[in-house]
mmCIF file of C-alpha atoms (C1' of nucleotides) and ligand atoms in Angstrom:
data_model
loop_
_atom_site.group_PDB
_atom_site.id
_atom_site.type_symbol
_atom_site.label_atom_id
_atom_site.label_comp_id
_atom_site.label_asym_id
_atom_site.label_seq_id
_atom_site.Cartn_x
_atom_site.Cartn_y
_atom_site.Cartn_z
ATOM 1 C CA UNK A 539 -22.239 11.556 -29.500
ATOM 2 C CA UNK A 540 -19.363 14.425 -29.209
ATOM 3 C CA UNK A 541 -16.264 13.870 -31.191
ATOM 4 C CA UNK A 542 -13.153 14.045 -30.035
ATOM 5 C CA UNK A 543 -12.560 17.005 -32.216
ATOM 6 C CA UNK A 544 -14.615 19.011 -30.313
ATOM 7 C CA UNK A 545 -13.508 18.026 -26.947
ATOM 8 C CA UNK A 546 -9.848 19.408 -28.655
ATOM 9 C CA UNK A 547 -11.406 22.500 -29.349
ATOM 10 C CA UNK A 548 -13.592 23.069 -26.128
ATOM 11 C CA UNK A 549 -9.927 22.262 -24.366
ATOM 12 C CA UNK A 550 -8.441 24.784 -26.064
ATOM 13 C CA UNK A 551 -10.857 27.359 -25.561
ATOM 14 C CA UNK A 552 -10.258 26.874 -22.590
ATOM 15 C CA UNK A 553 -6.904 27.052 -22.077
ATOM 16 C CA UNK A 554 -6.248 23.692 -21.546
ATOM 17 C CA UNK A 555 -3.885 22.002 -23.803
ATOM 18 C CA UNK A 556 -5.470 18.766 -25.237
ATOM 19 C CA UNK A 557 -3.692 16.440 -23.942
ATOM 20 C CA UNK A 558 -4.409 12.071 -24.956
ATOM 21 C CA UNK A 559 -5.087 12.311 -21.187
ATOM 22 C CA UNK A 560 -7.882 15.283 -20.951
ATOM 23 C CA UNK A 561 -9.887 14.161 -23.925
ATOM 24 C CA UNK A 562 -9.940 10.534 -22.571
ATOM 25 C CA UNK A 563 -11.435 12.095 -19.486
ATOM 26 C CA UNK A 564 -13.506 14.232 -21.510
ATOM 27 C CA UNK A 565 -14.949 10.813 -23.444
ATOM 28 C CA UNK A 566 -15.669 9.316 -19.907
ATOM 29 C CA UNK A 567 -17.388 12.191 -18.799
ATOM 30 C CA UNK A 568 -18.961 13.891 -21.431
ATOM 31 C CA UNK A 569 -20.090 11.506 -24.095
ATOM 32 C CA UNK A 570 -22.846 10.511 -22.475
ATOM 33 C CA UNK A 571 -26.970 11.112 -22.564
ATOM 34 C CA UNK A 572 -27.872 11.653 -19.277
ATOM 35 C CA UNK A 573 -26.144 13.206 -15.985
ATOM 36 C CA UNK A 574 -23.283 11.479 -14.850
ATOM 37 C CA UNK A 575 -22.311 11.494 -10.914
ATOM 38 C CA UNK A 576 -18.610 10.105 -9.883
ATOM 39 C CA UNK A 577 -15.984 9.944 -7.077
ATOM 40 C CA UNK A 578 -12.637 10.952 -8.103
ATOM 41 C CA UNK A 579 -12.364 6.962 -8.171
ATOM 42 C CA UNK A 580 -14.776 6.033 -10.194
ATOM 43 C CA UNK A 581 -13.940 8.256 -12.778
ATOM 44 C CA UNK A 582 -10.570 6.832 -12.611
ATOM 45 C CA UNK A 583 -11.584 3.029 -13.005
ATOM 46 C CA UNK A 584 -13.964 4.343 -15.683
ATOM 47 C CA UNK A 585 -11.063 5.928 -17.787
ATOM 48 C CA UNK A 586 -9.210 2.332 -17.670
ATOM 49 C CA UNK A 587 -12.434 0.506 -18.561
ATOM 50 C CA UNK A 588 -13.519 2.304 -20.952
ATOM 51 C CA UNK A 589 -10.629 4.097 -22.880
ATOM 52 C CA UNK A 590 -8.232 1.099 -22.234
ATOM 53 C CA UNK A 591 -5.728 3.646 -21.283
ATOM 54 C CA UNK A 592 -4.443 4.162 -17.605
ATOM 55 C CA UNK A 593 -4.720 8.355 -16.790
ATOM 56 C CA UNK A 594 -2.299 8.458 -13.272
ATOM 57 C CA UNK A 595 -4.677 9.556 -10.313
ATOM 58 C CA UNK A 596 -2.896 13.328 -9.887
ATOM 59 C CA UNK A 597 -4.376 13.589 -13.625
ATOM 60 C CA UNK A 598 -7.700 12.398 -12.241
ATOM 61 C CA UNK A 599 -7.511 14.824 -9.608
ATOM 62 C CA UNK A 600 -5.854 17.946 -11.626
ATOM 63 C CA UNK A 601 -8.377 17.700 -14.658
ATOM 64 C CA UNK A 602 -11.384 17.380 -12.309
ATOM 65 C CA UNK A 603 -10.332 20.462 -10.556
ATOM 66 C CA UNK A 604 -9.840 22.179 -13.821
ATOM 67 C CA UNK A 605 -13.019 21.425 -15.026
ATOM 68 C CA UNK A 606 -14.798 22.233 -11.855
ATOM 69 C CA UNK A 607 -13.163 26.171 -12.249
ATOM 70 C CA UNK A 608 -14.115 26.439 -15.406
ATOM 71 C CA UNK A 609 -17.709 25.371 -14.406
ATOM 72 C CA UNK A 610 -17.787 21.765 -16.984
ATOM 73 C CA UNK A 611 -18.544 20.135 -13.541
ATOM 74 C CA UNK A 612 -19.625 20.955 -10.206
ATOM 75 C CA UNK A 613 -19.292 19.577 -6.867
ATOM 76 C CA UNK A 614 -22.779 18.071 -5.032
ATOM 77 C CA UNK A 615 -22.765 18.972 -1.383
ATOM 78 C CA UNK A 616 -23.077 15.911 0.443
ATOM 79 C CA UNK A 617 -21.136 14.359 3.829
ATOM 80 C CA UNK A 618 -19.215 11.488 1.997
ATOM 81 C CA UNK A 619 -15.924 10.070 2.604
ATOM 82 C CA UNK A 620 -15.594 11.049 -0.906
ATOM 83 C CA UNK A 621 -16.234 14.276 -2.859
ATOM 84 C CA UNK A 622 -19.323 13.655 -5.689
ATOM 85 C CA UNK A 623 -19.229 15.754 -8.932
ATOM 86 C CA UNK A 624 -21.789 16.517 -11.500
ATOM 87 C CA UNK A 625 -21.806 16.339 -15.348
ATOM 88 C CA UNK A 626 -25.195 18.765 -14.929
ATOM 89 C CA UNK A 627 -23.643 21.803 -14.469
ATOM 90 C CA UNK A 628 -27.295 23.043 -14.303
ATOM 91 C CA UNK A 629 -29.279 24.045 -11.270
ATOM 92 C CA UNK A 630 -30.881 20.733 -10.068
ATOM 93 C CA UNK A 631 -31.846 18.597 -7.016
ATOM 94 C CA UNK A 632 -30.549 15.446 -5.467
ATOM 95 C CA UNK A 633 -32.223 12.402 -3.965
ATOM 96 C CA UNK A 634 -28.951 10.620 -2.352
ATOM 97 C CA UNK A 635 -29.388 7.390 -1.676
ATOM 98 C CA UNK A 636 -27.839 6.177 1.504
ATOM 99 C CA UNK A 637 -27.799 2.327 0.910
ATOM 100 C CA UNK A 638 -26.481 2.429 -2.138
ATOM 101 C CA UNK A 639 -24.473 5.773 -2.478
ATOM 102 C CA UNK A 640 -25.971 6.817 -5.674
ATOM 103 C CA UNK A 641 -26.923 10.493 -6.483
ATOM 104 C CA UNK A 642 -30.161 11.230 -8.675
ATOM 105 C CA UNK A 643 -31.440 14.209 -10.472
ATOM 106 C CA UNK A 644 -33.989 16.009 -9.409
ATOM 107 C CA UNK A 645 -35.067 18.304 -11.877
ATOM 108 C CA UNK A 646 -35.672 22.320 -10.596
ATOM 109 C CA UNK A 647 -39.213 22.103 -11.812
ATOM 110 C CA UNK A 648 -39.786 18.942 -9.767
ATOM 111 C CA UNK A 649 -39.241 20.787 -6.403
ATOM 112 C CA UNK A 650 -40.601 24.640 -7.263
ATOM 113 C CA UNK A 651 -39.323 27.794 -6.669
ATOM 114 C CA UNK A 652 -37.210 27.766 -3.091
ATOM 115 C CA UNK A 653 -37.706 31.605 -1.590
ATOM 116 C CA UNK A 654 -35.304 31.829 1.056
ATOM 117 C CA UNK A 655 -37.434 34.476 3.451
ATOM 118 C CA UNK A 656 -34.224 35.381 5.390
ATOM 119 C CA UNK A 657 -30.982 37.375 4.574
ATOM 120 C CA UNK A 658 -27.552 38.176 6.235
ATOM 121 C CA UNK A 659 -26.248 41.270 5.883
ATOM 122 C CA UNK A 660 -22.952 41.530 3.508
ATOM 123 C CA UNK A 661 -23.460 38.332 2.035
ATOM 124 C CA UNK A 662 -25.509 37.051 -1.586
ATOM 125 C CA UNK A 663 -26.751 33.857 -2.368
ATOM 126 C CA UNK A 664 -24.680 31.857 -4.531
ATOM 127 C CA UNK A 665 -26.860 28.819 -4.454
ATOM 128 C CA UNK A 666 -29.703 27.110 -3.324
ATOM 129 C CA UNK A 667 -29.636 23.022 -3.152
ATOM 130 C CA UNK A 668 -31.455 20.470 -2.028
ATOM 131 C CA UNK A 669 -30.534 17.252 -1.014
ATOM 132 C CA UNK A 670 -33.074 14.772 -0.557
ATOM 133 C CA UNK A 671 -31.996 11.655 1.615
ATOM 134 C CA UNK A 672 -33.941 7.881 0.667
ATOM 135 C CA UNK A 673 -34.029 5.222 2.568
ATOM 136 C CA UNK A 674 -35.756 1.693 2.176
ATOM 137 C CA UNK B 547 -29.130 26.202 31.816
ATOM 138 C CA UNK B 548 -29.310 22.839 32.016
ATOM 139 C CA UNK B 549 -27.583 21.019 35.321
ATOM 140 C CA UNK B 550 -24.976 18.386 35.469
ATOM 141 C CA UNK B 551 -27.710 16.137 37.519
ATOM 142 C CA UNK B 552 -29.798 16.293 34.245
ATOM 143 C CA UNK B 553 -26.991 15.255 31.702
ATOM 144 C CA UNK B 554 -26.067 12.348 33.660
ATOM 145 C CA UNK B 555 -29.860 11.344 33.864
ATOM 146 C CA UNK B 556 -30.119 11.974 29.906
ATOM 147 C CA UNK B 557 -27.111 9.711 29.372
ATOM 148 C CA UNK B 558 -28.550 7.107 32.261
ATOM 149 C CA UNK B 559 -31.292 7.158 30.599
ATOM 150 C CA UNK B 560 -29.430 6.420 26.852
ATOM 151 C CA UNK B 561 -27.832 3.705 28.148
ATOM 152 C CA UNK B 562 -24.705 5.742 28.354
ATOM 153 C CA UNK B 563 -22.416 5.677 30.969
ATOM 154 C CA UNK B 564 -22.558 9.393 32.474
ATOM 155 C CA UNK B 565 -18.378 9.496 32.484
ATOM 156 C CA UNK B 566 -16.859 12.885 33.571
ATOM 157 C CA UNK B 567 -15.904 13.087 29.624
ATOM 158 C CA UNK B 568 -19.185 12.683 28.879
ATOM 159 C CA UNK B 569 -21.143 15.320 30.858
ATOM 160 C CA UNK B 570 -17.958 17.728 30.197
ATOM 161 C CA UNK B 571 -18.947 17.279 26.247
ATOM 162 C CA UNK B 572 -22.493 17.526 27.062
ATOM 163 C CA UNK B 573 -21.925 20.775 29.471
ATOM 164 C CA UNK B 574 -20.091 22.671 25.956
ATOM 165 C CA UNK B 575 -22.568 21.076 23.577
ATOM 166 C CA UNK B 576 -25.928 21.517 25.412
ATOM 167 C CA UNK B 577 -25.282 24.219 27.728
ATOM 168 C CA UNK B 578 -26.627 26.967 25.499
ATOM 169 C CA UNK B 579 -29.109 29.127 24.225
ATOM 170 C CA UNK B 580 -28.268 29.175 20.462
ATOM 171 C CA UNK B 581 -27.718 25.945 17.935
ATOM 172 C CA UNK B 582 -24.406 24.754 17.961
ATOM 173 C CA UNK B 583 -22.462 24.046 14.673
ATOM 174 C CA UNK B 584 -18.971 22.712 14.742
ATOM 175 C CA UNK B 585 -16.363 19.988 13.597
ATOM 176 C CA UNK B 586 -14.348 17.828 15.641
ATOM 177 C CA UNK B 587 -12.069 20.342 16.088
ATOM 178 C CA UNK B 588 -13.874 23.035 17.126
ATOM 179 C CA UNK B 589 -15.163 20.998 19.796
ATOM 180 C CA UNK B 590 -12.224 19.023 21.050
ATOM 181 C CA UNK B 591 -10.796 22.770 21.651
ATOM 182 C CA UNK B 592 -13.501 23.977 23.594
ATOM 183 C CA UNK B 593 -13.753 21.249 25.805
ATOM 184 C CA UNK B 594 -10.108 22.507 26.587
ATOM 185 C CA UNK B 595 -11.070 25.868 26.979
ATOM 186 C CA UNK B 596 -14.291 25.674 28.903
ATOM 187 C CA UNK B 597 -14.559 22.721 31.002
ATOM 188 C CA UNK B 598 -10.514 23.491 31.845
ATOM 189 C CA UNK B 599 -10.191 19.401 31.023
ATOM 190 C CA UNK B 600 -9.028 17.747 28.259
ATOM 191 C CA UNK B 601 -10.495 14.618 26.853
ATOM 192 C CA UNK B 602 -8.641 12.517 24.263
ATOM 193 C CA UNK B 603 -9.909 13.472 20.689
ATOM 194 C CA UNK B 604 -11.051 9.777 20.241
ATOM 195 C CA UNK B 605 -13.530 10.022 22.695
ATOM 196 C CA UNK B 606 -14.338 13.614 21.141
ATOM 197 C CA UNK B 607 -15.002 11.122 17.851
ATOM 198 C CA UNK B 608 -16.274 8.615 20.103
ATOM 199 C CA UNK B 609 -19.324 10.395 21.807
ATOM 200 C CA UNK B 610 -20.275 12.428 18.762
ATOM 201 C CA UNK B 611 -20.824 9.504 17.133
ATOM 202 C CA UNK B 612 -23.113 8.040 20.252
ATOM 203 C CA UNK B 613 -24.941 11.206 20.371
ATOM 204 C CA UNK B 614 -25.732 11.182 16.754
ATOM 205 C CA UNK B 615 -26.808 7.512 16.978
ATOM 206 C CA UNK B 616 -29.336 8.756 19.666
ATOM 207 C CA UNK B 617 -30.514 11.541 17.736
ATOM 208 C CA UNK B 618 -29.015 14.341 20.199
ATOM 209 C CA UNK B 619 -26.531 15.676 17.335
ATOM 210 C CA UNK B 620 -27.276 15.653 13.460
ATOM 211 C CA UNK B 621 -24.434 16.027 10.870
ATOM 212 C CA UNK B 622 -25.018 18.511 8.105
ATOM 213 C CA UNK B 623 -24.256 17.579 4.861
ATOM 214 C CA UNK B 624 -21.990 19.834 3.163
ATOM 215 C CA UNK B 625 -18.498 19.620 1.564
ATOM 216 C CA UNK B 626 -15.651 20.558 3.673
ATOM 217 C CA UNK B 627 -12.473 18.645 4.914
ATOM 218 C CA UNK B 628 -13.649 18.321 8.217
ATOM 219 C CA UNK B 629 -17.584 17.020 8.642
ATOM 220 C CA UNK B 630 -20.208 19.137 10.258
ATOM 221 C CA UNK B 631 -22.159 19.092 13.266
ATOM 222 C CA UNK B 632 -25.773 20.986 14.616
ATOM 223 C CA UNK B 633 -27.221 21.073 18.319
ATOM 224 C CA UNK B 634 -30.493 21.813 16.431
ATOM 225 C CA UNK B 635 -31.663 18.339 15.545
ATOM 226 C CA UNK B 636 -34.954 19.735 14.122
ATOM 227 C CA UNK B 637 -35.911 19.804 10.683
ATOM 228 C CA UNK B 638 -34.277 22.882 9.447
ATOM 229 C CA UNK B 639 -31.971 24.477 6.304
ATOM 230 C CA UNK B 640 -28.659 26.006 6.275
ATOM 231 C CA UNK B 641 -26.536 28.824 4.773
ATOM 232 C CA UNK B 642 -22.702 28.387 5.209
ATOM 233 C CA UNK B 643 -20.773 30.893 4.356
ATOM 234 C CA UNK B 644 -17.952 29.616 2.546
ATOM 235 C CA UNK B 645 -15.923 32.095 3.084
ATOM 236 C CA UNK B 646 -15.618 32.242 6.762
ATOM 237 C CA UNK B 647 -16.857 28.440 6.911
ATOM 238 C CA UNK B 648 -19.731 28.587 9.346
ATOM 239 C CA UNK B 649 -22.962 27.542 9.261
ATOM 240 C CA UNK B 650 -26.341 29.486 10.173
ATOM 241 C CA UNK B 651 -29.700 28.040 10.393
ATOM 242 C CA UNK B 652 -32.592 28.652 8.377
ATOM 243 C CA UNK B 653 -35.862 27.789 10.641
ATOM 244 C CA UNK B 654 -38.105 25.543 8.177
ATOM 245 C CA UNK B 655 -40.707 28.453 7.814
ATOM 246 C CA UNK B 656 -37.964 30.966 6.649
ATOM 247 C CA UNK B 657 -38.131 28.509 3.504
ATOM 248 C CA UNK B 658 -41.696 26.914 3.463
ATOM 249 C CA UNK B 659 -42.654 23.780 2.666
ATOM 250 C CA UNK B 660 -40.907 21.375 -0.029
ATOM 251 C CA UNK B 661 -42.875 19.439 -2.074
ATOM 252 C CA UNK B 662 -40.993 16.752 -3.772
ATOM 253 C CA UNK B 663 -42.403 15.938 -7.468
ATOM 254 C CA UNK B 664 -40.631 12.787 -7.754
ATOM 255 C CA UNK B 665 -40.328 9.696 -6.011
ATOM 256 C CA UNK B 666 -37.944 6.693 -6.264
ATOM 257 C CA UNK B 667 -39.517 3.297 -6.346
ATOM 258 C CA UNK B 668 -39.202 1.305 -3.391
ATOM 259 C CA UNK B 669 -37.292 3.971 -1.477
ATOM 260 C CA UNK B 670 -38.831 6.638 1.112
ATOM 261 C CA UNK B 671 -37.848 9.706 2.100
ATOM 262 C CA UNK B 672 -35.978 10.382 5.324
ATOM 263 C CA UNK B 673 -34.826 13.687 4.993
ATOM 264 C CA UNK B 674 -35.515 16.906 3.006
ATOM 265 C CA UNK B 675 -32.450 19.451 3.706
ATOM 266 C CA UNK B 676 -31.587 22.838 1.730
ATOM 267 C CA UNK B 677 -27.914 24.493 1.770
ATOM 268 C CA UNK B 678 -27.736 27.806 0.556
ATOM 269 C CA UNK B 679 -24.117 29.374 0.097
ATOM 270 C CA UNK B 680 -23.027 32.404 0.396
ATOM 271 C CA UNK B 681 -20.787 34.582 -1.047
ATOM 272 C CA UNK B 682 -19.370 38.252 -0.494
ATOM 273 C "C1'" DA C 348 12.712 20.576 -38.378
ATOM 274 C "C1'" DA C 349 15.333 22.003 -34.330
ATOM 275 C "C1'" DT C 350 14.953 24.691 -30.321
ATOM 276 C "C1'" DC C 351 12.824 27.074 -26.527
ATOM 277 C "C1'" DT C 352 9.302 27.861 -23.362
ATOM 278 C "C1'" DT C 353 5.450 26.719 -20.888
ATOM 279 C "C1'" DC C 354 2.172 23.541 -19.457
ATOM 280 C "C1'" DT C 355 1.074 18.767 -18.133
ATOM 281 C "C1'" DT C 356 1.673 14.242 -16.400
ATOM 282 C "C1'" DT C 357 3.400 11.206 -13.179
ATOM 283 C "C1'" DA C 358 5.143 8.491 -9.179
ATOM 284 C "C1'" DG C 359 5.694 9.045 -4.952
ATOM 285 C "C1'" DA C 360 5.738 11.634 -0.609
ATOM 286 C "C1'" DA C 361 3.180 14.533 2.577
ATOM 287 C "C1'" DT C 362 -0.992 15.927 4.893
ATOM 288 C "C1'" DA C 363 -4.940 15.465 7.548
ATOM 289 C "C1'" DA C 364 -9.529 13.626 8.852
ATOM 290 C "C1'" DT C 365 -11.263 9.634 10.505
ATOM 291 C "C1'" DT C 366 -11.296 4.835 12.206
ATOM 292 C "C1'" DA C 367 -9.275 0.850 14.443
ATOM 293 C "C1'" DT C 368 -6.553 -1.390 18.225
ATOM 294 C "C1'" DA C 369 -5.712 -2.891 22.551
ATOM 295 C "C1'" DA C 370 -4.415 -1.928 27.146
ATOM 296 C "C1'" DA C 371 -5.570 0.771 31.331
ATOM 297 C "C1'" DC C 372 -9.403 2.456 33.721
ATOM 298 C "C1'" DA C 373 -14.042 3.444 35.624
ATOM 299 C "C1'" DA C 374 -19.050 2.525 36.283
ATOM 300 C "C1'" DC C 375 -22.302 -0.726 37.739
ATOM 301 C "C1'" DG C 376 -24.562 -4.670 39.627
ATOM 302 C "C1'" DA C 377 -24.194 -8.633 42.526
ATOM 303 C "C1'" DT D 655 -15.492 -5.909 47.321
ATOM 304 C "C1'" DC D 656 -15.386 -8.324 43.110
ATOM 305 C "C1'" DG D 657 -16.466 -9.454 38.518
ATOM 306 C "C1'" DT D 658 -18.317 -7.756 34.356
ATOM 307 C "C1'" DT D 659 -18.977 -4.727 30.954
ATOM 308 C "C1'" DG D 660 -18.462 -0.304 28.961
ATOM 309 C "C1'" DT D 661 -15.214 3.659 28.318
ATOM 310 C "C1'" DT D 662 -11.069 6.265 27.633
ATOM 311 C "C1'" DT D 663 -6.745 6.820 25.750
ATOM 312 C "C1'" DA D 664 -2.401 6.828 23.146
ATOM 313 C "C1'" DT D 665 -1.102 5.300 19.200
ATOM 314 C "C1'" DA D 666 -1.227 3.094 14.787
ATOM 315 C "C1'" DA D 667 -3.703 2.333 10.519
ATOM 316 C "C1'" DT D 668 -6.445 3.897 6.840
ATOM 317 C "C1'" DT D 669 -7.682 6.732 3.191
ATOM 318 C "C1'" DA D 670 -9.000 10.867 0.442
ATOM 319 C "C1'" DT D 671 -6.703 14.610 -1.108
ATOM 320 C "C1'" DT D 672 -2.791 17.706 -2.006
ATOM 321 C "C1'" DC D 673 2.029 18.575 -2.861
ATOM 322 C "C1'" DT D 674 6.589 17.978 -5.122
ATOM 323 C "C1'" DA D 675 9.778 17.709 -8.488
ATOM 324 C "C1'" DA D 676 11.389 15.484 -12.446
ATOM 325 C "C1'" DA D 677 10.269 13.761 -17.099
ATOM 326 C "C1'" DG D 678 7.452 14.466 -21.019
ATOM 327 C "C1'" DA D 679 4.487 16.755 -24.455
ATOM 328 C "C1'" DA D 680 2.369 20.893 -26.680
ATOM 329 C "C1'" DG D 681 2.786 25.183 -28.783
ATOM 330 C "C1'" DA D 682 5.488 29.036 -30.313
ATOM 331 C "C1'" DT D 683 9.818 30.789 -32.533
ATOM 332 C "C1'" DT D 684 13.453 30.409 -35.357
HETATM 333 MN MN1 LIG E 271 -17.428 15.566 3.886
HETATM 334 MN MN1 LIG E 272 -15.098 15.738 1.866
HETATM 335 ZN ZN1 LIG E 273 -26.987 16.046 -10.569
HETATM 336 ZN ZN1 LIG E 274 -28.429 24.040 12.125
#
DNA sequence: AATCTTCTTTAGAATAATTATAAACAACGA
DNA sequence: TCGTTGTTTATAATTATTCTAAAGAAGATT
């Protein structure tokens, strides 16, 4: 359980002015116990839900994105019509399920060590990620 | 080098009409030694460019789409505006280098094998892909 | 507290990838 | 050749995301 006066002060150390709008979001996506995985859209029905306030979708979009650069989120590779972001900002796995569109964690530990026994020249790795696809 | 006789006998053969789009898209998807990654774009261009004929882009969306159903194209799951497509439909990884957005493969011994330490009840496991990304 | 500046929110428009539509056309089998 | 079915195409529709510009709110300055 996080208090909203600490999502006021993490916003602000951040450079981000906390806004009624930015610590609802936080709420949604931070005061939680385990991971949380969203679309852009489900993050914005969540807000109405459970904040009982409406947060336009440009905010939805523009606080996401802020988040994301300052590394509270990241984005899960994965061919979607819609983007998927990540409360674990951790490195970590995903088992995607197909049927039902869901993403779950798989922990680092739970897959090993991945050595990547090739290199290009000019170029570092910036991460390694694996997606796991289920099916019935 | 693969002959024009033996792409309309592979589409015969898929219960695909071999149309002159159709073996034109195969002749700039198939005709090569390396794996093939692209988007829509990038092949609705070269069509243009190599066969000298253009074909509509929606049967450029069209036959990818048949092709992948057949299992002669796989799309790689990464997150981009436009979706991703390999030649190489063996099990295999990927870098992409974000900054110049394109793909390279990673042959399934350059990583080694994956063992999965977790398993979701009632679902199996259909595919097992890593994407490493690069940076400068 | 009033004012000023800068950042943020918002509705709505613009963009762009993809999918759907439906009419013209081409492959195939009889 | 003819009828059927599958295919191509231009074009429209859809939809996720980004852009725009005006109104509003936060923080700093007096
Ligand atoms: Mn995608
Ligand atoms: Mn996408
Ligand atoms: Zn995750
Ligand atoms: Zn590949």
């Amino acid at each position: 359980m996080t208090s909203k006066q600490e999502f006021i002060e993490k916003l602000r150390n951040s450079s981000l002015r906390p806004t009624k709008q930015r610590i609802n979001i936080c709420e949604v996506l931070f005061n939680r116990d385990k991971t949380f995985h969203f679309t852009i859209n489900d993050l914005f029905n969540l807000i109405k839900d459970k904040t009982g306030e409406k947060v336009s979708l440009a905010t939805v979009y523009n606080t996401v994105d802020a988040f994301l650069k300052k590394g509270y989120l990241k984005e899960i590779p994965i061919n979607s019509n819609q983007t998927y972001f990540d409360t674990n900002v951790t490195d970590h796995h995903h088992f995607f399920d197909v049927k039902e569109e869901k993403l779950i964690d798989i922990k680092n530990e739970d897959v090993g060590p991945i050595e990547i026994q090739k290199s290009i020249p000019g170029k570092k790795i910036k991460s390694v990620e694996v997606l796991v696809k289920l099916e019935d």
